[in-house]
Amino acid sequence: RLAASVLKCGQRKIWLDPNEMTEISQANSRQNIRKLVKSGLIFKKPQASHSRFRIREHAAAKRLGRHSGFGKRKGTAEARMPTSLLWMRHMRVLRNLLRRYREQNKIDRHMYHNLYLRSKGGSFKSKRVLMEHIHKVKAENARTTELKNQADAHRQRNKAARERRAERISAKRDALLNTE
């Protein structure tokens, strides 16, 4: 007990030399104990190690998906991975994509707003689906503008032809009237 007090540790950490028990039992003061410690008849046992080997092995197995069956689960599925958290991640991915596309001028602000609201409504289950939809809409818009341009050109050609025909007819009429 005295040795433990001197060495500032618990009694179970003290080692007493079994061959020198008589000499150790004579020691009745702190000074005597310190002398015995110096001579090596009493010393403090080393700290026992607390190995993390098993913990590391277990963690490595968990990373591979082991030890996660029904018997190992305490919380509900919602508590273990909240659906609100999954939804937030999902929305952030889609919204970041939309923002990036708008900044790169791949989509205009009207299309951005429309797609933003649709993604909020859950129309797109993943980033890939949203990208495919954007490409499809852009292709459709390009096609409609192309068709519109073609129709305008056609209308313009027909108008010019009609005007030329009207001029020809009026010229013929004038020629007929002038000959009479």
Coordinates of N, CA, C and O in Angstrom, one line a residue:
R1 N 0.8 -1.2 0.0 CA 0.0 0.0 0.0 C 0.9 1.3 0.0 O 0.6 2.2 -0.8
L2 N 1.9 1.2 0.8 CA 2.8 2.3 0.9 C 3.6 2.5 -0.4 O 3.7 3.6 -0.9
A3 N 4.0 1.4 -1.0 CA 4.7 1.5 -2.3 C 3.8 2.0 -3.4 O 4.2 2.9 -4.2
A4 N 2.5 1.7 -3.4 CA 1.6 2.2 -4.4 C 1.4 3.7 -4.2 O 1.4 4.4 -5.2
S5 N 1.4 4.2 -3.0 CA 1.3 5.6 -2.7 C 2.5 6.3 -3.2 O 2.4 7.4 -3.8
V6 N 3.7 5.7 -3.0 CA 5.0 6.4 -3.4 C 5.0 6.4 -4.9 O 5.4 7.4 -5.5
L7 N 4.7 5.3 -5.6 CA 4.8 5.2 -7.0 C 3.6 5.8 -7.8 O 3.6 5.8 -9.0
K8 N 2.6 6.3 -7.0 CA 1.4 6.9 -7.6 C 0.7 6.0 -8.6 O 0.5 6.4 -9.7
C9 N 0.4 4.8 -8.1 CA -0.4 3.9 -9.0 C -1.2 3.0 -8.0 O -1.1 3.1 -6.8
G10 N -2.0 2.1 -8.6 CA -2.8 1.2 -7.8 C -2.0 0.1 -7.2 O -0.9 -0.2 -7.7
Q11 N -2.5 -0.6 -6.2 CA -1.7 -1.7 -5.6 C -1.5 -2.9 -6.5 O -0.5 -3.6 -6.4
R12 N -2.4 -3.1 -7.5 CA -2.2 -4.2 -8.4 C -1.1 -4.0 -9.4 O -0.7 -4.9 -10.1
K13 N -0.6 -2.7 -9.5 CA 0.5 -2.4 -10.5 C 1.8 -2.5 -9.8 O 2.8 -2.3 -10.5
I14 N 1.9 -2.8 -8.5 CA 3.1 -2.9 -7.8 C 3.7 -4.3 -7.9 O 3.0 -5.3 -7.7
W15 N 5.0 -4.5 -8.2 CA 5.7 -5.8 -8.2 C 6.7 -5.8 -7.1 O 7.5 -4.9 -7.0
L16 N 6.6 -6.8 -6.3 CA 7.5 -7.0 -5.1 C 8.4 -8.2 -5.4 O 7.8 -9.2 -5.8
D17 N 9.7 -8.1 -5.2 CA 10.6 -9.2 -5.5 C 10.3 -10.3 -4.5 O 10.5 -10.1 -3.3
P18 N 9.8 -11.5 -5.0 CA 9.5 -12.6 -4.0 C 10.7 -13.1 -3.2 O 10.5 -13.7 -2.1
N19 N 11.9 -13.0 -3.8 CA 13.1 -13.5 -3.1 C 13.5 -12.6 -1.9 O 14.2 -13.0 -1.0
E20 N 13.1 -11.3 -2.0 CA 13.6 -10.4 -1.0 C 12.4 -9.9 -0.1 O 12.4 -8.8 0.4
M21 N 11.5 -10.8 0.2 CA 10.3 -10.5 1.0 C 10.6 -10.0 2.4 O 10.0 -9.1 2.9
T22 N 11.6 -10.6 3.0 CA 12.0 -10.2 4.4 C 12.4 -8.8 4.4 O 12.0 -8.0 5.2
E23 N 13.3 -8.4 3.5 CA 13.8 -7.0 3.4 C 12.7 -6.0 3.2 O 12.7 -5.0 3.8
I24 N 11.8 -6.4 2.2 CA 10.7 -5.5 1.8 C 9.8 -5.3 3.0 O 9.3 -4.2 3.3
S25 N 9.5 -6.4 3.8 CA 8.6 -6.3 4.9 C 9.1 -5.4 6.0 O 8.4 -4.9 6.8
Q26 N 10.5 -5.3 6.1 CA 11.1 -4.4 7.1 C 10.8 -2.9 6.8 O 10.8 -2.1 7.7
A27 N 10.7 -2.6 5.5 CA 10.5 -1.2 5.1 C 9.2 -0.7 5.6 O 8.1 -1.2 5.3
N28 N 9.3 0.3 6.4 CA 8.0 0.9 7.0 C 7.9 2.4 6.8 O 7.1 3.0 7.4
S29 N 8.8 3.0 6.0 CA 8.6 4.4 5.7 C 8.8 4.6 4.2 O 9.3 3.8 3.5
R30 N 8.3 5.8 3.8 CA 8.4 6.2 2.4 C 9.8 6.2 1.9 O 10.1 5.8 0.8
Q31 N 10.7 6.7 2.8 CA 12.1 6.8 2.5 C 12.7 5.4 2.1 O 13.4 5.2 1.1
N32 N 12.4 4.4 3.0 CA 12.8 3.0 2.8 C 12.3 2.5 1.4 O 13.0 1.8 0.7
I33 N 11.0 2.7 1.2 CA 10.4 2.3 -0.1 C 11.1 2.8 -1.3 O 11.4 2.1 -2.2
R34 N 11.4 4.1 -1.2 CA 12.1 4.8 -2.3 C 13.5 4.1 -2.6 O 13.9 3.9 -3.7
K35 N 14.1 3.7 -1.5 CA 15.4 3.1 -1.6 C 15.3 1.7 -2.3 O 16.1 1.4 -3.2
L36 N 14.2 1.0 -1.9 CA 14.0 -0.4 -2.5 C 13.6 -0.2 -4.0 O 14.0 -1.1 -4.8
V37 N 12.9 0.9 -4.3 CA 12.5 1.1 -5.7 C 13.8 1.4 -6.5 O 14.0 0.8 -7.6
K38 N 14.7 2.2 -5.9 CA 16.0 2.5 -6.6 C 16.8 1.2 -6.8 O 17.4 1.1 -7.9
S39 N 16.8 0.3 -5.9 CA 17.6 -0.9 -6.0 C 16.9 -1.9 -6.9 O 17.5 -3.0 -7.2
G40 N 15.6 -1.7 -7.2 CA 14.9 -2.6 -8.2 C 14.2 -3.7 -7.5 O 13.8 -4.7 -8.2
L41 N 14.0 -3.7 -6.2 CA 13.3 -4.8 -5.5 C 11.8 -4.6 -5.6 O 11.0 -5.5 -5.5
I42 N 11.4 -3.3 -5.8 CA 10.0 -2.9 -6.1 C 10.0 -2.1 -7.3 O 10.8 -1.2 -7.5
F43 N 9.0 -2.4 -8.2 CA 8.8 -1.5 -9.3 C 7.4 -1.5 -9.8 O 6.6 -2.4 -9.4
K44 N 7.1 -0.5 -10.6 CA 5.7 -0.4 -11.1 C 5.6 -1.2 -12.4 O 6.4 -1.1 -13.3
K45 N 4.5 -2.1 -12.5 CA 4.3 -2.9 -13.6 C 3.9 -2.0 -14.8 O 3.3 -1.0 -14.6
P46 N 4.3 -2.4 -16.0 CA 4.0 -1.6 -17.2 C 2.5 -1.6 -17.5 O 1.7 -2.5 -17.0
Q47 N 2.1 -0.5 -18.2 CA 0.6 -0.4 -18.5 C 0.2 -1.5 -19.5 O 0.9 -1.7 -20.5
A48 N -0.9 -2.1 -19.2 CA -1.4 -3.2 -20.1 C -1.9 -2.6 -21.3 O -2.6 -1.5 -21.3
S49 N -1.6 -3.2 -22.5 CA -2.0 -2.5 -23.8 C -3.5 -2.9 -24.0 O -4.0 -4.0 -23.6
H50 N -4.2 -2.0 -24.7 CA -5.6 -2.3 -25.1 C -5.7 -2.3 -26.6 O -5.7 -1.3 -27.2
S51 N -5.6 -3.6 -27.1 CA -5.5 -3.8 -28.5 C -6.7 -3.3 -29.3 O -7.8 -3.6 -28.9
R52 N -6.5 -2.7 -30.5 CA -7.6 -2.3 -31.3 C -7.7 -3.2 -32.6 O -8.4 -2.9 -33.5
F53 N -7.0 -4.3 -32.5 CA -6.9 -5.2 -33.7 C -8.3 -5.7 -34.0 O -8.7 -5.7 -35.2
R54 N -9.0 -6.2 -33.0 CA -10.4 -6.8 -33.3 C -11.3 -5.8 -33.8 O -12.1 -6.0 -34.7
I55 N -11.2 -4.5 -33.3 CA -12.1 -3.4 -33.7 C -11.8 -3.1 -35.2 O -12.7 -2.9 -36.0
R56 N -10.5 -3.1 -35.6 CA -10.2 -2.8 -37.0 C -10.7 -3.9 -37.9 O -11.2 -3.6 -39.0
E57 N -10.5 -5.1 -37.5 CA -11.0 -6.2 -38.3 C -12.5 -6.1 -38.5 O -13.0 -6.3 -39.6
H58 N -13.2 -5.8 -37.4 CA -14.7 -5.7 -37.5 C -15.1 -4.5 -38.4 O -16.1 -4.7 -39.2
A59 N -14.4 -3.4 -38.3 CA -14.7 -2.2 -39.1 C -14.5 -2.6 -40.6 O -15.3 -2.2 -41.4
A60 N -13.4 -3.3 -40.9 CA -13.1 -3.7 -42.3 C -14.2 -4.6 -42.8 O -14.7 -4.4 -44.0
A61 N -14.7 -5.5 -42.0 CA -15.8 -6.4 -42.4 C -17.1 -5.6 -42.6 O -17.8 -5.8 -43.6
K62 N -17.3 -4.6 -41.8 CA -18.6 -3.8 -41.9 C -18.5 -3.0 -43.2 O -19.6 -2.8 -43.8
R63 N -17.3 -2.5 -43.6 CA -17.2 -1.8 -44.9 C -17.6 -2.7 -46.0 O -18.0 -2.2 -47.1
L64 N -17.4 -4.0 -45.9 CA -17.7 -4.9 -46.9 C -19.2 -5.3 -46.8 O -19.7 -6.1 -47.6
G65 N -19.9 -4.8 -45.8 CA -21.4 -5.0 -45.7 C -21.7 -6.1 -44.8 O -22.9 -6.5 -44.7
R66 N -20.8 -6.6 -44.0 CA -21.1 -7.7 -43.0 C -21.7 -7.0 -41.7 O -21.6 -5.8 -41.5
H67 N -22.2 -7.9 -40.9 CA -22.7 -7.5 -39.5 C -23.8 -6.4 -39.6 O -23.8 -5.5 -38.8
S68 N -24.7 -6.5 -40.6 CA -25.7 -5.4 -40.7 C -27.1 -6.0 -40.9 O -27.9 -5.4 -41.5
G69 N -27.2 -7.3 -40.5 CA -28.5 -8.0 -40.7 C -29.6 -7.5 -39.7 O -29.3 -6.6 -38.9
F70 N -30.7 -8.1 -39.7 CA -31.8 -7.6 -38.9 C -31.4 -7.7 -37.4 O -31.9 -6.9 -36.6
G71 N -30.6 -8.7 -37.0 CA -30.3 -8.9 -35.6 C -29.4 -7.8 -35.1 O -29.2 -7.6 -33.9
K72 N -28.7 -7.1 -36.0 CA -27.7 -6.0 -35.5 C -28.4 -4.6 -35.5 O -27.7 -3.7 -35.2
R73 N -29.6 -4.5 -35.9 CA -30.2 -3.2 -36.1 C -31.0 -2.8 -34.8 O -31.8 -3.7 -34.3
K74 N -30.8 -1.6 -34.4 CA -31.6 -1.1 -33.2 C -32.7 -0.2 -33.6 O -33.8 -0.3 -33.2
G75 N -32.3 0.8 -34.4 CA -33.3 1.8 -34.8 C -34.1 1.4 -36.0 O -33.8 0.4 -36.7
T76 N -35.2 2.2 -36.3 CA -36.0 1.9 -37.5 C -35.2 2.3 -38.7 O -34.2 3.0 -38.6
A77 N -35.7 1.9 -39.9 CA -35.0 2.2 -41.1 C -35.0 3.7 -41.2 O -34.0 4.3 -41.7
E78 N -36.0 4.4 -40.8 CA -36.1 5.9 -40.9 C -35.1 6.5 -40.0 O -34.4 7.5 -40.4
A79 N -34.8 5.9 -38.8 CA -33.9 6.5 -37.9 C -32.4 6.2 -38.4 O -31.6 7.1 -38.2
R80 N -32.2 5.1 -39.0 CA -30.9 4.8 -39.5 C -30.5 5.6 -40.7 O -29.3 6.0 -40.8
M81 N -31.4 5.8 -41.6 CA -31.1 6.7 -42.8 C -32.4 7.4 -43.1 O -33.3 6.9 -43.9
P82 N -32.6 8.6 -42.6 CA -33.9 9.3 -42.8 C -34.2 9.6 -44.3 O -33.3 10.0 -45.0
T83 N -35.4 9.4 -44.6 CA -35.8 9.7 -46.0 C -35.7 11.2 -46.3 O -35.4 11.5 -47.5
S84 N -35.9 12.0 -45.3 CA -35.7 13.5 -45.6 C -34.3 13.8 -46.0 O -34.1 14.6 -46.9
L85 N -33.3 13.1 -45.4 CA -31.9 13.3 -45.7 C -31.7 12.9 -47.1 O -31.0 13.5 -47.9
L86 N -32.2 11.7 -47.5 CA -32.0 11.2 -48.9 C -32.6 12.1 -49.9 O -32.1 12.4 -50.9
W87 N -33.8 12.7 -49.5 CA -34.5 13.6 -50.4 C -33.7 14.9 -50.6 O -33.5 15.4 -51.7
M88 N -33.1 15.4 -49.5 CA -32.3 16.6 -49.6 C -31.1 16.4 -50.5 O -30.8 17.2 -51.3
R89 N -30.4 15.2 -50.3 CA -29.3 14.9 -51.2 C -29.7 14.9 -52.6 O -29.0 15.4 -53.5
H90 N -30.8 14.2 -52.9 CA -31.3 14.1 -54.2 C -31.6 15.4 -54.9 O -31.2 15.7 -56.0
M91 N -32.3 16.3 -54.1 CA -32.6 17.6 -54.6 C -31.4 18.5 -54.8 O -31.3 19.2 -55.8
R92 N -30.4 18.4 -53.9 CA -29.2 19.2 -54.1 C -28.4 18.8 -55.3 O -27.9 19.7 -56.1
V93 N -28.4 17.5 -55.6 CA -27.7 17.1 -56.9 C -28.4 17.6 -58.1 O -27.7 18.2 -59.0
L94 N -29.7 17.5 -58.2 CA -30.5 18.0 -59.3 C -30.4 19.5 -59.4 O -30.1 20.1 -60.5
R95 N -30.5 20.2 -58.3 CA -30.5 21.7 -58.3 C -29.1 22.2 -58.7 O -29.0 23.2 -59.4
N96 N -28.0 21.5 -58.2 CA -26.7 21.9 -58.6 C -26.5 21.8 -60.1 O -25.9 22.7 -60.8
L97 N -27.0 20.7 -60.7 CA -26.9 20.5 -62.1 C -27.6 21.6 -62.9 O -27.0 22.2 -63.8
L98 N -28.8 21.9 -62.4 CA -29.6 22.9 -63.1 C -28.9 24.3 -63.0 O -28.8 25.0 -64.0
R99 N -28.3 24.6 -61.9 CA -27.6 25.9 -61.7 C -26.4 25.9 -62.6 O -26.2 27.0 -63.3
R100 N -25.7 24.8 -62.7 CA -24.5 24.8 -63.5 C -24.9 25.0 -65.0 O -24.2 25.8 -65.7
Y101 N -25.9 24.3 -65.4 CA -26.4 24.4 -66.8 C -26.8 25.8 -67.1 O -26.6 26.3 -68.2
R102 N -27.5 26.5 -66.2 CA -28.0 27.8 -66.4 C -26.8 28.8 -66.5 O -26.8 29.7 -67.4
E103 N -25.8 28.6 -65.7 CA -24.6 29.5 -65.7 C -23.8 29.3 -67.0 O -23.2 30.2 -67.5
Q104 N -23.8 28.1 -67.6 CA -23.1 27.8 -68.8 C -23.9 28.1 -70.0 O -23.5 27.8 -71.2
N105 N -25.1 28.7 -69.8 CA -26.1 29.0 -70.9 C -26.5 27.8 -71.7 O -26.8 27.9 -72.9
K106 N -26.5 26.6 -71.1 CA -27.0 25.5 -71.8 C -28.6 25.5 -71.7 O -29.2 24.9 -72.6
I107 N -29.1 26.1 -70.7 CA -30.6 26.3 -70.6 C -30.9 27.7 -70.2 O -30.1 28.4 -69.5
D108 N -32.0 28.3 -70.7 CA -32.3 29.6 -70.3 C -33.1 29.7 -69.0 O -33.4 28.6 -68.5
R109 N -33.4 30.8 -68.5 CA -33.9 30.9 -67.2 C -35.4 30.4 -67.1 O -35.8 29.9 -66.1
H110 N -36.1 30.5 -68.2 CA -37.5 29.9 -68.2 C -37.4 28.4 -68.1 O -38.2 27.8 -67.3
M111 N -36.6 27.8 -68.9 CA -36.4 26.3 -68.8 C -35.9 25.9 -67.4 O -36.4 24.9 -66.9
Y112 N -35.0 26.7 -66.9 CA -34.4 26.4 -65.6 C -35.6 26.4 -64.5 O -35.7 25.5 -63.7
H113 N -36.4 27.4 -64.6 CA -37.5 27.5 -63.6 C -38.5 26.3 -63.7 O -38.9 25.7 -62.7
N114 N -38.8 26.0 -65.0 CA -39.7 24.9 -65.2 C -39.1 23.6 -64.7 O -39.8 22.9 -64.0
L115 N -37.9 23.3 -65.0 CA -37.2 22.1 -64.6 C -37.0 22.1 -63.1 O -37.1 21.0 -62.4
Y116 N -36.8 23.2 -62.5 CA -36.6 23.3 -61.0 C -37.9 22.9 -60.3 O -37.8 22.0 -59.4
L117 N -39.0 23.4 -60.8 CA -40.3 23.0 -60.2 C -40.6 21.5 -60.4 O -41.1 20.9 -59.5
R118 N -40.3 21.1 -61.6 CA -40.6 19.6 -61.9 C -39.7 18.7 -61.1 O -40.2 17.7 -60.6
S119 N -38.4 19.1 -60.9 CA -37.6 18.3 -60.0 C -38.0 18.3 -58.6 O -38.0 17.3 -57.9
K120 N -38.6 19.4 -58.1 CA -39.1 19.5 -56.8 C -40.3 18.6 -56.7 O -40.6 18.0 -55.6
G121 N -41.1 18.5 -57.8 CA -42.2 17.6 -57.7 C -41.9 16.1 -57.9 O -42.8 15.3 -57.8
G122 N -40.6 15.8 -58.1 CA -40.2 14.4 -58.2 C -40.3 13.8 -59.5 O -40.4 12.6 -59.7
S123 N -40.2 14.6 -60.6 CA -40.4 14.1 -62.0 C -39.1 13.3 -62.4 O -39.2 12.4 -63.2
F124 N -38.0 13.7 -61.8 CA -36.7 13.1 -62.3 C -36.1 12.3 -61.1 O -35.8 12.8 -60.1
K125 N -35.9 11.0 -61.4 CA -35.4 10.1 -60.3 C -33.9 10.2 -60.1 O -33.4 9.7 -59.1
S126 N -33.2 10.7 -61.2 CA -31.8 10.8 -61.0 C -31.3 11.9 -61.9 O -32.0 12.5 -62.8
K127 N -30.0 12.2 -61.8 CA -29.3 13.2 -62.5 C -29.3 12.8 -64.0 O -29.5 13.7 -64.9
R128 N -29.1 11.6 -64.3 CA -29.0 11.1 -65.7 C -30.4 11.3 -66.4 O -30.4 11.8 -67.5
V129 N -31.5 11.0 -65.7 CA -32.8 11.2 -66.3 C -33.0 12.7 -66.6 O -33.5 13.0 -67.7
L130 N -32.6 13.5 -65.7 CA -32.8 15.0 -65.9 C -32.0 15.5 -67.1 O -32.5 16.2 -67.9
M131 N -30.7 15.0 -67.2 CA -29.9 15.4 -68.3 C -30.5 14.9 -69.6 O -30.5 15.7 -70.6
E132 N -31.0 13.7 -69.6 CA -31.6 13.1 -70.9 C -32.8 14.0 -71.2 O -33.0 14.3 -72.4
H133 N -33.6 14.4 -70.2 CA -34.8 15.2 -70.5 C -34.4 16.5 -71.1 O -35.0 17.0 -72.0
I134 N -33.3 17.1 -70.5 CA -32.9 18.4 -71.0 C -32.5 18.3 -72.5 O -32.9 19.2 -73.3
H135 N -31.7 17.3 -72.8 CA -31.3 17.1 -74.2 C -32.4 16.9 -75.1 O -32.5 17.5 -76.2
K136 N -33.4 16.1 -74.7 CA -34.6 15.9 -75.5 C -35.4 17.2 -75.7 O -35.8 17.5 -76.9
V137 N -35.6 18.0 -74.7 CA -36.3 19.2 -74.8 C -35.6 20.2 -75.7 O -36.2 20.8 -76.6
K138 N -34.3 20.2 -75.6 CA -33.5 21.2 -76.4 C -33.6 20.7 -77.9 O -33.7 21.6 -78.8
A139 N -33.5 19.4 -78.1 CA -33.6 18.9 -79.5 C -35.0 19.2 -80.1 O -35.1 19.7 -81.3
E140 N -36.0 19.1 -79.3 CA -37.4 19.4 -79.7 C -37.5 20.8 -80.0 O -38.1 21.2 -81.1
N141 N -37.0 21.7 -79.2 CA -37.0 23.1 -79.4 C -36.3 23.5 -80.7 O -36.8 24.3 -81.5
A142 N -35.2 22.9 -80.9 CA -34.4 23.2 -82.1 C -35.2 22.8 -83.3 O -35.2 23.5 -84.4
R143 N -35.9 21.6 -83.2 CA -36.7 21.1 -84.4 C -37.8 22.1 -84.7 O -38.1 22.4 -85.8
T144 N -38.5 22.5 -83.6 CA -39.7 23.4 -83.8 C -39.2 24.7 -84.4 O -39.9 25.2 -85.3
T145 N -38.1 25.3 -83.9 CA -37.6 26.5 -84.5 C -37.2 26.3 -86.0 O -37.5 27.2 -86.8
E146 N -36.6 25.2 -86.3 CA -36.2 24.9 -87.7 C -37.4 24.8 -88.6 O -37.5 25.4 -89.7
L147 N -38.5 24.1 -88.1 CA -39.7 24.0 -88.9 C -40.4 25.3 -89.0 O -40.9 25.7 -90.1
K148 N -40.3 26.2 -88.0 CA -40.9 27.5 -88.0 C -40.2 28.3 -89.1 O -40.8 29.0 -89.9
N149 N -38.9 28.3 -89.1 CA -38.1 29.0 -90.0 C -38.4 28.6 -91.5 O -38.5 29.4 -92.4
Q150 N -38.5 27.2 -91.6 CA -38.8 26.7 -93.0 C -40.2 27.2 -93.4 O -40.4 27.6 -94.6
A151 N -41.2 27.2 -92.5 CA -42.5 27.6 -92.8 C -42.5 29.1 -93.2 O -43.2 29.5 -94.2
D152 N -41.8 29.9 -92.5 CA -41.7 31.3 -92.8 C -41.1 31.6 -94.1 O -41.6 32.4 -94.9
A153 N -40.0 30.8 -94.4 CA -39.3 31.0 -95.7 C -40.3 30.6 -96.9 O -40.4 31.2 -97.9
H154 N -41.0 29.5 -96.6 CA -42.0 29.0 -97.6 C -43.1 30.1 -97.8 O -43.5 30.4 -99.0
R155 N -43.6 30.6 -96.7 CA -44.6 31.7 -96.8 C -44.1 32.9 -97.6 O -44.8 33.4 -98.4
Q156 N -42.8 33.3 -97.3 CA -42.2 34.4 -97.9 C -42.1 34.2 -99.5 O -42.4 35.0 -100.3
R157 N -41.7 32.9 -99.8 CA -41.5 32.6 -101.3 C -42.9 32.6 -101.9 O -43.0 33.2 -103.1
N158 N -43.9 32.1 -101.3 CA -45.3 32.1 -101.9 C -45.8 33.5 -102.1 O -46.4 33.8 -103.1
K159 N -45.5 34.3 -101.1 CA -45.9 35.7 -101.1 C -45.3 36.4 -102.3 O -46.0 37.2 -103.1
A160 N -44.0 36.2 -102.4 CA -43.2 36.9 -103.5 C -43.8 36.4 -104.9 O -44.0 37.2 -105.8
A161 N -44.0 35.0 -105.0 CA -44.6 34.5 -106.2 C -45.9 35.1 -106.5 O -46.2 35.4 -107.7
R162 N -46.8 35.2 -105.5 CA -48.1 35.8 -105.7 C -48.0 37.2 -106.2 O -48.7 37.6 -107.1
E163 N -47.1 38.0 -105.6 CA -46.9 39.4 -106.0 C -46.5 39.4 -107.5 O -47.0 40.2 -108.3
R164 N -45.5 38.6 -107.9 CA -45.0 38.5 -109.2 C -46.1 38.2 -110.2 O -46.3 38.8 -111.3
R165 N -46.9 37.2 -109.8 CA -48.0 36.8 -110.6 C -49.0 37.9 -110.8 O -49.5 38.2 -111.9
A166 N -49.3 38.6 -109.7 CA -50.3 39.7 -109.8 C -49.7 40.8 -110.7 O -50.5 41.4 -111.5
E167 N -48.4 41.0 -110.6 CA -47.8 42.1 -111.5 C -47.9 41.6 -112.9 O -48.2 42.5 -113.8
R168 N -47.6 40.3 -113.2 CA -47.7 39.8 -114.6 C -49.1 40.0 -115.1 O -49.3 40.5 -116.2
I169 N -50.1 39.6 -114.3 CA -51.5 39.7 -114.7 C -51.9 41.2 -115.0 O -52.5 41.5 -116.0
S170 N -51.5 42.0 -114.1 CA -51.8 43.5 -114.2 C -51.1 44.0 -115.5 O -51.7 44.8 -116.2
A171 N -49.9 43.6 -115.7 CA -49.2 44.0 -116.9 C -49.9 43.6 -118.2 O -50.0 44.3 -119.2
K172 N -50.3 42.3 -118.2 CA -51.1 41.7 -119.4 C -52.4 42.5 -119.6 O -52.7 42.9 -120.7
R173 N -53.1 42.8 -118.4 CA -54.3 43.5 -118.5 C -54.1 44.9 -119.1 O -54.8 45.4 -120.0
D174 N -53.0 45.6 -118.6 CA -52.7 46.9 -119.1 C -52.4 46.8 -120.6 O -52.8 47.7 -121.4
A175 N -51.6 45.8 -121.0 CA -51.3 45.6 -122.4 C -52.5 45.4 -123.3 O -52.6 46.0 -124.4
L176 N -53.4 44.6 -122.8 CA -54.7 44.4 -123.5 C -55.5 45.7 -123.6 O -56.0 46.0 -124.7
L177 N -55.6 46.4 -122.5 CA -56.3 47.7 -122.5 C -55.7 48.7 -123.5 O -56.4 49.5 -124.2
N178 N -54.4 48.7 -123.5 CA -53.6 49.7 -124.3 C -53.8 49.4 -125.8 O -53.9 50.3 -126.7
T179 N -53.9 48.1 -126.2 CA -54.0 47.7 -127.6 C -55.4 48.0 -128.1 O -55.5 48.3 -129.3
E180 N -56.4 48.0 -127.3 CA -57.8 48.3 -127.8 C -57.9 49.8 -127.9 O -58.0 50.6 -128.5

